CSV table of C-alpha atoms in Angstrom, one decimal:
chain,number,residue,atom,x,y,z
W,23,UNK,CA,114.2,-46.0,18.2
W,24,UNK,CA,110.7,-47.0,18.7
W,25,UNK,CA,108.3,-47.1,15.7
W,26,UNK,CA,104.0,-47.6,15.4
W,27,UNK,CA,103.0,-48.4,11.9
W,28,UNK,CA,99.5,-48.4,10.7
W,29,UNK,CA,99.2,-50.2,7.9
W,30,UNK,CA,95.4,-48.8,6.9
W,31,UNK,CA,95.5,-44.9,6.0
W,32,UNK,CA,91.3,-45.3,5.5
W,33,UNK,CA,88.4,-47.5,6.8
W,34,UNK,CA,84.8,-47.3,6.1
W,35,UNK,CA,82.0,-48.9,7.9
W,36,UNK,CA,78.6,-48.5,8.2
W,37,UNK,CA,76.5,-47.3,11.0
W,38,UNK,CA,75.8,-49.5,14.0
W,39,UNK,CA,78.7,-52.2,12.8
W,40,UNK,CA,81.9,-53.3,14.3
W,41,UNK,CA,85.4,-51.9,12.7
W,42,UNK,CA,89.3,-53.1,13.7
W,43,UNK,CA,91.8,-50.6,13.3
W,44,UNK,CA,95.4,-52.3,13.2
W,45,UNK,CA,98.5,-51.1,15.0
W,46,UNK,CA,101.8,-52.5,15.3
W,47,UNK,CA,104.8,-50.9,17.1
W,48,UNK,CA,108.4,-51.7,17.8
W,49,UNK,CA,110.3,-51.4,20.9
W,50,UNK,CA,113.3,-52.6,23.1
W,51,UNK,CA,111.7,-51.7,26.3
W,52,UNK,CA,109.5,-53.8,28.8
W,53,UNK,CA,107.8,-51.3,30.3
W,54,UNK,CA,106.2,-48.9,28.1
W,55,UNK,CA,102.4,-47.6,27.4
W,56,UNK,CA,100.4,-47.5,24.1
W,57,UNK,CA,97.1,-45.4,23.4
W,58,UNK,CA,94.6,-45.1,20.9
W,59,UNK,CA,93.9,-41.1,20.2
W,60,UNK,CA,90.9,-39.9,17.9
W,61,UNK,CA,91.3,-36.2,15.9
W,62,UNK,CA,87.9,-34.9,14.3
W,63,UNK,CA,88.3,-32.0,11.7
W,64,UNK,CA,88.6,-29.7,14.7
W,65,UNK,CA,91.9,-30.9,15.1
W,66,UNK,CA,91.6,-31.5,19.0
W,67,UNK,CA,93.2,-34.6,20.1
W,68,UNK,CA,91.5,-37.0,22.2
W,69,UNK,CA,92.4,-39.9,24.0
W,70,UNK,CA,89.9,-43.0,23.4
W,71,UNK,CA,91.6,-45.8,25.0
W,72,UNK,CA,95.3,-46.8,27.3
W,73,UNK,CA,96.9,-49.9,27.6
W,74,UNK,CA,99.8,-50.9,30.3
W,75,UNK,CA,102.2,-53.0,28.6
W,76,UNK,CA,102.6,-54.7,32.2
W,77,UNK,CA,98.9,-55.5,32.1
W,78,UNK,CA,97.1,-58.6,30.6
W,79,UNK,CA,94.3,-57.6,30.7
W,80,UNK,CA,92.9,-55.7,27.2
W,81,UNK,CA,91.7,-52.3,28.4
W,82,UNK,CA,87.9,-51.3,27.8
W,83,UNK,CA,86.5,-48.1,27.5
W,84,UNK,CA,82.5,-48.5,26.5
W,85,UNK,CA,82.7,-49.2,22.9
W,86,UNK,CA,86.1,-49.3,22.2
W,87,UNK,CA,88.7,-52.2,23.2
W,88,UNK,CA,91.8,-53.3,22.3
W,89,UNK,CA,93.3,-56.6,21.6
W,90,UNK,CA,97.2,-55.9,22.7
W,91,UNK,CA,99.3,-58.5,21.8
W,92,UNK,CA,102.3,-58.4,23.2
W,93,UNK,CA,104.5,-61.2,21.9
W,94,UNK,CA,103.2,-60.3,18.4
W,95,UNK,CA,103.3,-56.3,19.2
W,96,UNK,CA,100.4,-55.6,17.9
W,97,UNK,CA,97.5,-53.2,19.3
W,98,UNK,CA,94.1,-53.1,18.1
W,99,UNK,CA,91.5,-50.7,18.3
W,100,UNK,CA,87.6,-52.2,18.2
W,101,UNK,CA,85.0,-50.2,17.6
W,102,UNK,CA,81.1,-51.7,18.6
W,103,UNK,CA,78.1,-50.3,17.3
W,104,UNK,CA,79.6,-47.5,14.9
W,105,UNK,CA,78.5,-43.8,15.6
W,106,UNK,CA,78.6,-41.2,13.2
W,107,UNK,CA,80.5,-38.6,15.7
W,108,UNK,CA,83.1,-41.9,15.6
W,109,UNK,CA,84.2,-40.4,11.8
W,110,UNK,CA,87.7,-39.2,12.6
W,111,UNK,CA,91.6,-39.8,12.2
W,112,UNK,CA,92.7,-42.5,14.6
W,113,UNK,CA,96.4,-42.3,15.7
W,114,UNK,CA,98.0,-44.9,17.8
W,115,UNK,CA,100.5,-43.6,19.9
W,116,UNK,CA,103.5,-45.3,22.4
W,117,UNK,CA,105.6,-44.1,25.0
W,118,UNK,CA,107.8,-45.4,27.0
W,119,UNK,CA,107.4,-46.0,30.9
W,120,UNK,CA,108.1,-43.5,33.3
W,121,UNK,CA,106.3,-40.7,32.0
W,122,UNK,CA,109.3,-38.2,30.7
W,123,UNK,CA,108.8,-39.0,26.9
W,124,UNK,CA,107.2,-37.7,24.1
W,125,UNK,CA,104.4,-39.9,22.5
W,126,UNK,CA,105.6,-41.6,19.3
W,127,UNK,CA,102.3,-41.5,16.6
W,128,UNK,CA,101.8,-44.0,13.7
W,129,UNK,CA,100.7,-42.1,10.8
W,130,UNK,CA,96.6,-42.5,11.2
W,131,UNK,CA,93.7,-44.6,9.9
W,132,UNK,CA,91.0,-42.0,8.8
W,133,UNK,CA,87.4,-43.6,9.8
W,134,UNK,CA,84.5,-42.9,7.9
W,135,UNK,CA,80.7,-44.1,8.7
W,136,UNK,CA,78.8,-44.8,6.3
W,137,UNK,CA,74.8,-43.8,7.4
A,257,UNK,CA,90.8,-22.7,32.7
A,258,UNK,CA,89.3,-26.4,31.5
A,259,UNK,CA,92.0,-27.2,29.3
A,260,UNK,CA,95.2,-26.6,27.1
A,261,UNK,CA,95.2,-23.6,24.8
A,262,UNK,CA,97.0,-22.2,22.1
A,263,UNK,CA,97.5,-19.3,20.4
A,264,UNK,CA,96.6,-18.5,17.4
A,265,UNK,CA,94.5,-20.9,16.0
A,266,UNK,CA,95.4,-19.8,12.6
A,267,UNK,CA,99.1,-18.0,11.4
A,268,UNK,CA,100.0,-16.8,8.1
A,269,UNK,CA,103.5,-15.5,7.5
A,270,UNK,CA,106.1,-15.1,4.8
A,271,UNK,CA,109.1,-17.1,3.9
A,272,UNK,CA,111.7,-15.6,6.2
A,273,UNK,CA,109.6,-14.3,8.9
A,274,UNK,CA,109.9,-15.2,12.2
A,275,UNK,CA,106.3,-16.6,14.2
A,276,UNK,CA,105.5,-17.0,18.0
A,277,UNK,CA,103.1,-19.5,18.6
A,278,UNK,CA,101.9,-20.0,22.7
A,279,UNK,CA,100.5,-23.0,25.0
A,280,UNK,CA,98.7,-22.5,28.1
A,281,UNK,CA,98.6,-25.3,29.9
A,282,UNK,CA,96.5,-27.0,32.2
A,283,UNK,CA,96.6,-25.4,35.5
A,284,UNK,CA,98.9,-27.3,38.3
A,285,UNK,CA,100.1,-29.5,35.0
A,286,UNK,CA,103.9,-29.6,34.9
A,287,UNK,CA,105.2,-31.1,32.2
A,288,UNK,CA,104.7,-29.5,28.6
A,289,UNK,CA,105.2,-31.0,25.2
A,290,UNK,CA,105.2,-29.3,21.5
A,291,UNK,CA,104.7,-31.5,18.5
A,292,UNK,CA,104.1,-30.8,15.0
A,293,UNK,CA,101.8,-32.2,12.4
A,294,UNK,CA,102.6,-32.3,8.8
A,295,UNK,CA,101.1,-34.2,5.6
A,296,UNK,CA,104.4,-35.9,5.1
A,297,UNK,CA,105.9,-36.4,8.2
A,298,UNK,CA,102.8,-37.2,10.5
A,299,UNK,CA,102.6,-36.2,13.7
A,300,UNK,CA,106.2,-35.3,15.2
A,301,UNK,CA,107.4,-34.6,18.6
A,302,UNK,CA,109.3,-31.3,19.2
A,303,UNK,CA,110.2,-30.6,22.7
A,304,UNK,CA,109.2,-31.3,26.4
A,305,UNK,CA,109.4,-29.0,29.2
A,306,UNK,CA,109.5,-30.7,32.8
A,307,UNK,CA,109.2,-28.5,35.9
A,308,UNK,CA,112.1,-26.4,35.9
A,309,UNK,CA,114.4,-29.3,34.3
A,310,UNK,CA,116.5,-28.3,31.9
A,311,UNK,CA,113.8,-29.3,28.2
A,312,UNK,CA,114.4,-32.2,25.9
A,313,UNK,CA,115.3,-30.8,22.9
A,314,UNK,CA,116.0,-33.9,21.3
A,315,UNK,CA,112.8,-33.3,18.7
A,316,UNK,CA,113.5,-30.1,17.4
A,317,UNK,CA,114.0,-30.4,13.1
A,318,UNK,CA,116.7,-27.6,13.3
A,319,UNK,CA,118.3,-24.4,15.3
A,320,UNK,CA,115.5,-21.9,13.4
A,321,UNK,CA,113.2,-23.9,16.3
A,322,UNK,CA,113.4,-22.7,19.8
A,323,UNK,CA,111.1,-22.7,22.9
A,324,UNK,CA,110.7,-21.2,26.1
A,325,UNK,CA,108.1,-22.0,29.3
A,326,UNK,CA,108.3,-19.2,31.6
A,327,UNK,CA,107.3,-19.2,35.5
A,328,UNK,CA,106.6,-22.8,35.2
A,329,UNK,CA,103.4,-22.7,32.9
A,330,UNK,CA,103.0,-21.0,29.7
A,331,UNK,CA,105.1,-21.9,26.8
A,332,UNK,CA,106.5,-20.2,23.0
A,333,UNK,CA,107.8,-22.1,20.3
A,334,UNK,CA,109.3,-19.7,18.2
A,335,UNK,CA,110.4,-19.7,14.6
A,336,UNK,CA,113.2,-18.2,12.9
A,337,UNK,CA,113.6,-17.7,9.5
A,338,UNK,CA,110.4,-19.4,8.4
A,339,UNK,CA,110.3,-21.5,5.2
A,340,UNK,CA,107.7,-23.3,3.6
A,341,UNK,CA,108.6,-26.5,5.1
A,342,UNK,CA,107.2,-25.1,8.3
A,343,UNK,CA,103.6,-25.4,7.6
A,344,UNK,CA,102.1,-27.5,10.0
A,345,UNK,CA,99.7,-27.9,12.5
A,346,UNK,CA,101.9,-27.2,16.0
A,347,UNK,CA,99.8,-28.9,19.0
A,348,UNK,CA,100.9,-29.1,22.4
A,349,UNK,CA,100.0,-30.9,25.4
A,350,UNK,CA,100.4,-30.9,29.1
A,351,UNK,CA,100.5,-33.7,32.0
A,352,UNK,CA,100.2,-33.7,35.6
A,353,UNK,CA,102.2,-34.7,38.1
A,354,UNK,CA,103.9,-38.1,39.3
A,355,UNK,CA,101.0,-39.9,41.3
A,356,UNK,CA,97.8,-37.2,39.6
A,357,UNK,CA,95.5,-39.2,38.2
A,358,UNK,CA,96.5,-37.3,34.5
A,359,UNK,CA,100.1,-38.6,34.7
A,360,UNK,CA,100.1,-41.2,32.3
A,361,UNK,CA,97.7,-39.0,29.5
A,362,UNK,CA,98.9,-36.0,28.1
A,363,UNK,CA,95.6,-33.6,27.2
A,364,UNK,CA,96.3,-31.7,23.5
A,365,UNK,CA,95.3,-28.2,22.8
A,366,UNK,CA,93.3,-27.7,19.7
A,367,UNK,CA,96.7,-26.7,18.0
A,368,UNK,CA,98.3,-23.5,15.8
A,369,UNK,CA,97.8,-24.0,12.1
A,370,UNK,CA,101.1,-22.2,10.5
A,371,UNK,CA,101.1,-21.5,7.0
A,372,UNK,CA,104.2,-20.0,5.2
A,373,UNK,CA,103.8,-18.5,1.9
């Protein structure tokens, strides 16, 4: 069974800095996808960031990018130039490819930004 | 309609009761998952609905959990015999179809916050 493990249940960083959230996942499969989703106290989830697990390439998405280690399984989330609207649980998430499965969470990193 | 939606946004019930909780999807989406949040467990899948495929059930915690998706689109998860246990937050999400740009991102409703007492 797959498993994502995130190892930091709280950060804090202050407005305007840069901040790593740490992921790290287990799998037998090759092809597979892995996402970073952001929850704010409104409970809505919201995708911030995918990565391809057949891609090199780290994915971008303004100021957030990962650094997906394959080898190592390991799939971080940086944030640039901390925003206060950035305060929020952080799940990483992976499925595998194909589409059919349900998303397998880590158990969160809450974010908070320090003015 | 923009996005997913549930229904209610807030439940109370007592120990025993049985609860209805619904997810509208996004329009044209087919495929339809139900996961639950908890404190202790995290965030759990439950259940996904694809076209008219017969559902994985593989996530459900025990028989008290069932679902339905009828014509397609909207969906119940319904709980027998509540207990305390229960209280969560129950979020779904939908996806679109093989080749749709949304295939490979499931969009979450804003979630059902079950409380048993």
């Amino acid at each position: 069974a797959q498993t994502v493990t995130q190892s930091q249940p709280e950060m804090s960083v202050q407005e305007a800095e840069t901040v790593t959230l740490s992921c790290t996942y287990d799998t037998s499969e090759s092809d597979y996808y892995l996402f970073w989703y952001k929850q704010p106290p409104s409970r809505q989830m919201i995708l911030v960031i995918r990565q391809e697990a057949y891609k090199q390439q780290n994915a971008t998405e303004n100021r957030f990018s990962v650094n997906f280690q394959k080898a190592a399984k390991s799939f971080s989330l940086k944030i640039s130039d901390s925003q206060l609207g950035d305060a929020a649980m952080y799940f990483c998430a992976y499925r595998a490819g194909g589409g059919a499965d349900g998303l397998t969470f880590g158990k969160g990193t809450h974010l908070i930004i320090q003015p | 309609g923009a996005g997913v939606s549930q229904s209610p946004s807030n439940k109370v019930t007592e120990k025993g009761k049985d609860v209805e909780l619904r997810c509208d999807p996004i329009s044209g989406h087919t495929a339809l998952y139900w996961y639950r949040q908890s404190l202790g467990q995290g965030l759990e899948f439950l259940i996904y609905f694809q076209g008219n495929s017969a559902p994985d059930k593989s996530g459900l915690p025990s028989d008290r959990f069932s679902a339905e998706r009828t014509g397609g689109s909207v969906s119940t998860l319904t709980i027998q015999r509540t207990q305390q246990e229960d209280s969560a937050v129950y979020l779904c999400a939908s996806r679109g179809l093989a080749g749709d740009w949304s295939y490979n991102e499931q969009f979450f409703g804003p979630g059902t916050r079950l409380t048993v007492l």
